[in-house]
Short mmCIF file of C-alpha atoms and ligand atoms in Angstrom, two decimals:
data_model
loop_
_atom_site.label_atom_id
_atom_site.label_comp_id
_atom_site.label_asym_id
_atom_site.label_seq_id
_atom_site.Cartn_x
_atom_site.Cartn_y
_atom_site.Cartn_z
CA MET A 1 109.76 -44.22 212.01
CA THR A 2 111.74 -43.50 208.81
CA SER A 3 115.31 -44.85 208.83
CA LEU A 4 118.36 -43.85 206.75
CA PHE A 5 118.23 -47.48 205.45
CA ASP A 6 114.76 -47.32 203.97
CA PRO A 7 114.27 -46.94 200.24
CA ILE A 8 112.96 -43.75 198.61
CA GLN A 9 111.66 -42.59 195.29
CA VAL A 10 113.38 -39.35 194.26
CA GLY A 11 111.98 -38.04 191.01
CA ARG A 12 112.51 -40.67 188.36
CA MET A 13 115.01 -42.52 190.51
CA GLN A 14 114.17 -45.42 192.88
CA LEU A 15 116.85 -45.34 195.59
CA ALA A 16 117.80 -48.30 197.84
CA ASN A 17 118.48 -46.12 200.89
CA ARG A 18 118.41 -42.56 202.10
CA VAL A 19 122.24 -42.06 202.37
CA ALA A 20 123.67 -39.85 199.58
CA MET A 21 127.31 -39.54 198.80
CA ALA A 22 128.02 -35.77 198.60
CA PRO A 23 130.03 -34.35 195.66
CA LEU A 24 133.78 -34.61 196.43
CA THR A 25 136.48 -32.83 194.37
CA ARG A 26 139.42 -35.23 194.04
CA ASN A 27 141.53 -33.78 191.18
CA ARG A 28 142.20 -37.10 189.46
CA ALA A 29 141.06 -36.18 185.89
CA PRO A 30 144.02 -34.87 183.96
CA GLY A 31 143.03 -32.83 180.90
CA ALA A 32 139.37 -32.76 182.27
CA MET A 33 138.99 -36.42 181.27
CA PRO A 34 137.50 -38.99 183.55
CA THR A 35 139.59 -42.12 184.06
CA ALA A 36 139.21 -45.88 184.70
CA LEU A 37 140.30 -45.34 188.29
CA MET A 38 137.32 -43.03 188.80
CA ALA A 39 135.04 -45.83 187.63
CA THR A 40 136.49 -48.08 190.31
CA TYR A 41 136.14 -45.43 192.93
CA TYR A 42 132.44 -44.68 192.25
CA GLY A 43 131.62 -48.31 191.75
CA GLN A 44 133.06 -49.13 195.14
CA ARG A 45 130.56 -46.77 196.72
CA ALA A 46 127.39 -47.75 194.81
CA HIS A 47 126.34 -50.99 196.52
CA PRO A 48 122.57 -50.78 197.40
CA GLN A 49 123.03 -52.08 200.95
CA ASN A 50 126.58 -51.02 201.82
CA GLY A 51 127.04 -47.89 199.83
CA ALA A 52 125.10 -44.71 198.84
CA GLY A 53 121.51 -44.87 197.68
CA LEU A 54 122.45 -41.87 195.56
CA ILE A 55 125.92 -40.73 194.45
CA VAL A 56 126.47 -37.04 193.47
CA SER A 57 129.51 -36.92 191.30
CA GLU A 58 132.42 -34.61 191.95
CA ALA A 59 131.81 -31.10 190.60
CA THR A 60 132.19 -31.28 186.85
CA ALA A 61 132.93 -28.31 184.62
CA ILE A 62 130.34 -27.35 182.05
CA SER A 63 132.90 -25.54 179.89
CA HIS A 64 136.61 -24.86 179.75
CA GLN A 65 135.81 -21.41 181.23
CA ALA A 66 134.01 -23.15 184.12
CA GLN A 67 137.10 -24.77 185.39
CA GLY A 68 138.85 -23.43 188.50
CA TYR A 69 141.13 -26.23 189.65
CA SER A 70 143.72 -28.46 188.00
CA ASP A 71 142.63 -31.99 187.00
CA VAL A 72 138.87 -31.62 187.62
CA PRO A 73 136.64 -33.41 185.15
CA GLY A 74 134.52 -31.80 182.41
CA ILE A 75 131.31 -32.57 180.43
CA TRP A 76 131.45 -30.15 177.55
CA ASN A 77 132.64 -32.42 174.73
CA ASP A 78 131.95 -35.89 173.21
CA GLU A 79 135.24 -37.28 174.34
CA GLN A 80 134.30 -36.54 177.95
CA VAL A 81 130.84 -38.08 177.49
CA LYS A 82 132.49 -41.24 176.24
CA ALA A 83 135.09 -41.29 179.13
CA TRP A 84 132.32 -40.91 181.76
CA LYS A 85 130.42 -43.97 180.46
CA PRO A 86 132.56 -46.49 182.33
CA VAL A 87 131.85 -44.59 185.54
CA THR A 88 128.15 -44.75 185.19
CA ASP A 89 128.35 -48.37 183.97
CA ALA A 90 130.34 -49.27 187.15
CA VAL A 91 127.72 -47.61 189.37
CA HIS A 92 124.86 -49.23 187.65
CA ALA A 93 126.57 -52.71 187.61
CA ALA A 94 126.89 -52.35 191.39
CA GLY A 95 123.23 -51.57 191.68
CA GLY A 96 123.50 -47.86 192.44
CA LYS A 97 122.36 -44.49 191.10
CA ILE A 98 124.55 -41.49 190.13
CA VAL A 99 123.76 -37.85 189.17
CA MET A 100 126.39 -35.51 187.84
CA GLN A 101 127.12 -32.20 189.61
CA LEU A 102 127.29 -29.45 186.99
CA TRP A 103 129.77 -26.76 187.90
CA HIS A 104 130.90 -23.24 186.82
CA VAL A 105 133.38 -21.77 189.22
CA GLY A 106 133.08 -18.17 188.05
CA ARG A 107 135.65 -16.09 189.79
CA VAL A 108 137.18 -18.97 191.68
CA SER A 109 139.70 -19.69 189.10
CA HIS A 110 143.25 -18.87 187.88
CA VAL A 111 144.41 -17.53 184.54
CA ASP A 112 146.45 -20.60 184.06
CA LEU A 113 143.26 -22.73 183.97
CA GLN A 114 141.31 -20.46 181.64
CA PRO A 115 141.04 -20.59 177.77
CA GLY A 116 143.87 -18.48 176.31
CA GLY A 117 145.04 -17.48 179.85
CA GLN A 118 142.24 -14.95 180.05
CA ALA A 119 140.62 -13.63 183.30
CA PRO A 120 138.00 -15.78 184.92
CA VAL A 121 134.44 -14.55 184.70
CA ALA A 122 132.20 -13.31 187.46
CA PRO A 123 129.06 -11.13 188.03
CA SER A 124 131.26 -8.28 188.91
CA ALA A 125 135.02 -7.59 188.78
CA ILE A 126 135.64 -8.30 192.52
CA ILE A 127 138.37 -10.69 193.45
CA ALA A 128 137.48 -13.66 195.68
CA LYS A 129 139.63 -13.82 198.84
CA THR A 130 140.16 -17.54 198.46
CA LYS A 131 142.59 -20.11 197.02
CA THR A 132 142.41 -22.54 194.16
CA VAL A 133 144.52 -25.74 193.64
CA LEU A 134 147.08 -25.91 190.76
CA ILE A 135 148.83 -29.21 190.39
CA LYS A 136 152.33 -28.94 189.03
CA ASP A 137 154.42 -32.12 188.45
CA GLY A 138 151.86 -34.07 190.50
CA VAL A 139 152.15 -31.79 193.57
CA PRO A 140 149.05 -29.74 194.57
CA ALA A 141 149.79 -26.10 195.44
CA PHE A 142 147.14 -23.66 196.85
CA VAL A 143 147.37 -20.33 195.04
CA ASP A 144 145.39 -17.13 195.11
CA THR A 145 142.52 -16.81 192.59
CA SER A 146 142.92 -14.29 189.66
CA MET A 147 141.15 -10.99 189.32
CA PRO A 148 137.86 -11.76 187.34
CA ARG A 149 136.09 -9.69 184.71
CA ALA A 150 132.38 -8.99 184.84
CA LEU A 151 130.23 -10.97 182.41
CA THR A 152 128.36 -8.80 179.94
CA LEU A 153 124.53 -9.08 179.72
CA GLU A 154 125.07 -10.58 176.16
CA GLU A 155 127.29 -13.45 177.47
CA LEU A 156 124.63 -14.82 179.90
CA PRO A 157 122.57 -16.78 177.31
CA GLY A 158 125.76 -18.57 176.39
CA ILE A 159 126.39 -19.61 180.02
CA ILE A 160 122.86 -20.92 180.28
CA ASN A 161 123.38 -22.93 177.14
CA ASP A 162 126.58 -24.38 178.53
CA TYR A 163 124.47 -25.78 181.46
CA ARG A 164 121.91 -27.00 179.02
CA ARG A 165 124.49 -28.86 176.91
CA ALA A 166 126.24 -30.24 180.00
CA ALA A 167 122.82 -31.59 181.26
CA ARG A 168 122.21 -33.30 177.89
CA ASN A 169 125.76 -34.67 177.83
CA ALA A 170 125.36 -36.09 181.38
CA ILE A 171 122.37 -38.07 180.38
CA ALA A 172 124.25 -39.21 177.21
CA ALA A 173 127.04 -40.45 179.45
CA GLY A 174 124.62 -42.61 181.36
CA PHE A 175 123.89 -40.49 184.47
CA ASP A 176 120.52 -40.87 186.15
CA GLY A 177 120.22 -37.06 186.43
CA ILE A 178 122.08 -33.89 187.32
CA GLU A 179 122.64 -31.67 190.34
CA VAL A 180 123.27 -28.02 189.55
CA HIS A 181 126.03 -26.69 191.88
CA GLY A 182 124.48 -23.52 193.26
CA ALA A 183 126.59 -23.48 196.48
CA ASN A 184 129.99 -22.70 197.91
CA GLY A 185 130.70 -19.34 196.40
CA TYR A 186 130.87 -20.48 192.72
CA LEU A 187 129.27 -18.70 189.74
CA LEU A 188 125.61 -19.10 190.56
CA ASP A 189 126.20 -18.40 194.23
CA GLN A 190 128.23 -15.35 193.29
CA PHE A 191 125.20 -13.98 191.40
CA LEU A 192 122.98 -14.61 194.43
CA ARG A 193 125.09 -12.76 197.02
CA SER A 194 125.56 -8.99 197.25
CA GLY A 195 129.17 -9.51 198.36
CA SER A 196 130.12 -10.67 194.89
CA ASN A 197 127.36 -9.13 192.76
CA THR A 198 127.22 -5.39 192.34
CA ARG A 199 125.62 -5.35 188.90
CA THR A 200 123.18 -2.70 187.94
CA ASP A 201 121.35 -4.56 185.25
CA ALA A 202 118.49 -7.11 185.54
CA TYR A 203 121.03 -9.63 187.17
CA GLY A 204 122.03 -7.52 190.11
CA GLY A 205 120.65 -5.41 192.93
CA SER A 206 117.32 -6.75 194.29
CA ILE A 207 116.98 -10.39 195.46
CA GLU A 208 114.82 -11.03 192.38
CA ASN A 209 117.66 -9.80 190.03
CA ARG A 210 120.39 -11.69 191.87
CA ALA A 211 118.35 -14.97 191.70
CA ARG A 212 117.55 -14.52 188.05
CA LEU A 213 120.55 -16.36 186.52
CA LEU A 214 120.09 -19.41 188.81
CA LEU A 215 116.37 -19.61 188.12
CA GLU A 216 117.01 -19.31 184.31
CA VAL A 217 119.65 -22.09 184.51
CA MET A 218 117.25 -24.34 186.44
CA THR A 219 114.47 -23.76 183.92
CA ALA A 220 116.77 -24.47 181.04
CA VAL A 221 118.19 -27.79 182.46
CA THR A 222 114.66 -29.00 183.47
CA GLN A 223 113.41 -28.23 179.93
CA GLU A 224 116.38 -30.08 178.51
CA ILE A 225 116.27 -33.38 180.49
CA GLY A 226 113.02 -33.24 182.62
CA SER A 227 112.62 -31.94 186.10
CA ASP A 228 112.24 -35.44 187.62
CA ARG A 229 116.00 -35.97 187.25
CA VAL A 230 117.27 -32.46 188.25
CA GLY A 231 118.39 -31.32 191.65
CA LEU A 232 120.06 -28.21 193.11
CA ARG A 233 122.72 -27.78 195.88
CA LEU A 234 122.58 -24.59 197.96
CA SER A 235 124.58 -23.42 200.90
CA PRO A 236 122.69 -20.44 202.39
CA VAL A 237 125.23 -19.32 204.95
CA THR A 238 128.49 -20.87 203.90
CA PRO A 239 131.55 -18.49 203.87
CA ALA A 240 133.28 -20.84 201.42
CA ASN A 241 135.28 -19.09 198.65
CA ASP A 242 134.45 -15.69 200.11
CA ALA A 243 130.69 -16.05 199.70
CA GLN A 244 129.12 -13.06 201.56
CA ASP A 245 125.58 -11.84 202.03
CA PRO A 246 124.24 -9.88 204.97
CA ASN A 247 120.69 -11.29 204.74
CA PRO A 248 120.58 -14.86 203.44
CA GLN A 249 117.06 -15.81 204.90
CA PRO A 250 114.88 -13.79 202.53
CA LEU A 251 117.29 -14.40 199.62
CA PHE A 252 117.20 -18.20 199.85
CA GLU A 253 113.49 -18.38 200.75
CA TYR A 254 112.74 -16.41 197.59
CA VAL A 255 114.95 -18.80 195.55
CA VAL A 256 113.17 -22.01 196.74
CA LYS A 257 109.76 -20.42 196.46
CA GLN A 258 110.51 -19.60 192.85
CA LEU A 259 111.87 -23.15 192.28
CA ALA A 260 108.76 -24.81 193.69
CA PRO A 261 106.76 -24.83 190.36
CA LEU A 262 109.62 -26.53 188.63
CA GLN A 263 109.03 -29.73 190.61
CA LEU A 264 112.65 -30.67 190.95
CA ALA A 265 113.62 -34.13 192.01
CA PHE A 266 115.57 -32.83 195.01
CA LEU A 267 117.14 -29.89 196.88
CA HIS A 268 120.47 -30.53 198.56
CA ILE A 269 121.26 -28.13 201.36
CA ILE A 270 124.66 -27.57 203.08
CA GLU A 271 123.87 -26.42 206.59
CA GLY A 272 126.39 -24.04 208.04
CA SER A 273 129.93 -23.62 206.88
CA THR A 274 130.91 -26.25 204.21
CA GLY A 275 133.03 -28.87 205.88
CA GLY A 276 133.05 -26.82 209.04
CA PRO A 277 130.79 -25.56 211.85
CA ARG A 278 127.12 -26.23 211.38
CA ASP A 279 126.20 -23.13 213.36
CA HIS A 280 127.95 -20.62 211.19
CA VAL A 281 126.05 -17.33 210.85
CA GLN A 282 125.90 -14.76 208.03
CA GLY A 283 124.18 -11.63 208.89
CA ASP A 284 122.81 -10.72 212.24
CA LYS A 285 120.82 -13.94 213.10
CA PRO A 286 121.12 -17.68 212.76
CA PHE A 287 119.63 -19.15 209.65
CA ASP A 288 116.33 -20.82 210.26
CA TYR A 289 116.38 -24.00 208.16
CA VAL A 290 112.88 -25.07 209.23
CA ALA A 291 111.46 -21.82 207.96
CA PHE A 292 113.49 -22.30 204.79
CA ARG A 293 112.16 -25.79 204.13
CA THR A 294 108.66 -24.72 205.07
CA ALA A 295 108.72 -21.84 202.61
CA TYR A 296 109.55 -24.43 199.82
CA ARG A 297 106.86 -26.90 200.89
CA ASN A 298 104.23 -24.22 201.37
CA ALA A 299 104.92 -22.96 197.86
CA GLY A 300 104.12 -26.47 196.57
CA GLY A 301 107.82 -27.52 196.36
CA GLN A 302 108.00 -31.40 195.97
CA GLY A 303 110.89 -33.80 195.80
CA ALA A 304 113.48 -34.96 198.35
CA TRP A 305 115.01 -32.54 200.92
CA ILE A 306 118.57 -33.64 201.23
CA VAL A 307 120.62 -32.30 204.15
CA ASN A 308 124.44 -32.26 204.52
CA ASN A 309 127.39 -31.16 206.53
CA GLY A 310 128.93 -32.83 209.56
CA TYR A 311 126.21 -35.49 210.00
CA ASN A 312 126.65 -38.58 212.13
CA ILE A 313 124.02 -41.40 212.54
CA ASN A 314 122.21 -39.76 215.48
CA LEU A 315 121.96 -36.30 213.93
CA ALA A 316 120.98 -38.00 210.67
CA ASN A 317 118.08 -39.94 212.32
CA GLN A 318 116.95 -36.77 214.13
CA SER A 319 116.92 -34.83 210.90
CA LEU A 320 114.87 -37.50 209.14
CA GLN A 321 112.26 -37.44 211.91
CA GLU A 322 112.08 -33.57 211.62
CA GLY A 323 111.35 -33.57 207.89
CA ALA A 324 114.51 -34.25 205.95
CA ASP A 325 114.25 -37.02 203.34
CA MET A 326 117.87 -37.97 202.88
CA VAL A 327 121.25 -37.26 204.42
CA ALA A 328 124.40 -36.66 202.37
CA PHE A 329 127.91 -37.59 203.71
CA GLY A 330 131.12 -36.37 202.15
CA ARG A 331 134.40 -36.98 203.80
CA PRO A 332 133.18 -40.14 205.57
CA PHE A 333 132.59 -41.63 202.01
CA ILE A 334 136.19 -40.92 200.95
CA SER A 335 137.50 -43.38 203.55
CA ASN A 336 134.45 -45.68 203.85
CA PRO A 337 133.24 -47.20 200.54
CA ASP A 338 130.79 -49.23 202.79
CA LEU A 339 129.69 -46.24 204.87
CA THR A 340 126.02 -47.26 204.82
CA ARG A 341 126.71 -50.63 206.11
CA ARG A 342 128.96 -49.22 208.82
CA LEU A 343 126.37 -46.71 209.91
CA ARG A 344 123.68 -49.49 210.00
CA GLU A 345 125.90 -51.85 211.95
CA GLY A 346 127.42 -49.20 214.25
CA ALA A 347 130.93 -50.13 213.03
CA ASP A 348 133.97 -47.92 213.35
CA LEU A 349 134.81 -45.58 210.53
CA ASN A 350 138.18 -45.42 208.76
CA ALA A 351 139.69 -41.95 209.09
CA PRO A 352 140.41 -40.13 205.80
CA ASP A 353 143.95 -39.20 204.77
CA ARG A 354 143.85 -35.46 203.97
CA ALA A 355 147.19 -35.60 202.09
CA THR A 356 145.42 -37.66 199.35
CA PHE A 357 142.23 -35.50 198.94
CA TYR A 358 143.27 -33.55 195.96
CA GLY A 359 145.26 -35.17 193.21
CA GLY A 360 147.27 -38.38 193.10
CA GLY A 361 146.29 -41.94 192.11
CA ALA A 362 144.86 -45.00 193.84
CA LYS A 363 146.35 -44.18 197.24
CA GLY A 364 143.66 -42.58 199.50
CA TYR A 365 141.15 -43.10 196.66
CA THR A 366 140.36 -46.72 195.85
CA ASP A 367 142.38 -48.41 198.54
CA TYR A 368 140.21 -47.88 201.72
CA PRO A 369 139.18 -51.22 203.28
CA VAL A 370 135.64 -52.42 203.58
CA LEU A 371 134.15 -54.75 206.35
CA ALA A 372 134.60 -58.45 205.75
C1 8OZ B 401 137.17 -28.61 197.63
C2 8OZ B 401 138.20 -28.27 196.73
C3 8OZ B 401 137.89 -27.80 195.51
C4 8OZ B 401 136.60 -27.63 195.15
C5 8OZ B 401 133.10 -27.25 196.52
C6 8OZ B 401 133.68 -28.05 194.35
O1 8OZ B 401 133.46 -26.80 197.61
C7 8OZ B 401 134.13 -27.85 195.57
C8 8OZ B 401 135.54 -27.92 195.96
C9 8OZ B 401 135.89 -28.41 197.23
O2 8OZ B 401 131.94 -27.26 196.20
#
């Protein structure tokens, strides 16, 4: 029987165990620059026996326009590449592996965070009924997102190039690969779903058209750095950030069938509502995750199938027996740098302190205790 604690080859990466650390936004990168404290944080979670076999970095902006929250890191310039190097060095020194999550928030942003105070960009000029985080004088405040403007057809190649540059920069910064953020109601997910995409050109309307930008981005990044170190995160039914689609099953099955020939290193699936109920429904029937995975495998899709959202050890083991290859844990990794060891030994978990999730310093970040 496969266990969470068995090693696995994922694309180019040999991983010590099947526990992944999910991407976690922590807002501790002022000016979009990673810091030494971030190197400590990731290094603490990278031990091959005690920590994550694979760390997915916090969502990282591929351009200034891609930013939607205060103090999230970026990967669009050489200074950022240089500043990320101590993070990847700390993870590798500890014996771990780390991929960078590449992020464009689309409409989930605020004019205060955008270049020149302009409107955020989106598939269509439809405001997201959600909040973003602005940090003023060190205090996080949740504020409404700004009204976006629709991207023109002519602008889309530039967005694809921003992903391409970010993938190249991530490798230059020492990352073992990248994960494209296609989930949680951000730009690529906004294109996928009819609730946020009412375009009448080749990027809106039919499922094929709504999936086009995501597939073009995946093709570009795999050409840039090699498909054996590229993954993608999807969240077929999440309502996060006002993501809405009445018929997610054929949409997401189409997406993964089209991805199969790319031979990605992994797909990373958020089951249910991100950080919430696993049985969340969009449309008129529950999402069939077995049919979804089967559609990918039957189309020849290889690579690891990573599942996420609200897992505990029993659910994780059950999922591995049923065909998942790895399980990602988010919030438990915030408060338990040695989560893998605790799961293996059945030890108690430290509870995370919500007040320190977004913004701040070492408190609630690098100060959680490990087992003796
Ligand atoms: C929490 C707060 C801000 C951003 C996501 C990147 O949901 C996020 C995020 C989560 O994917």
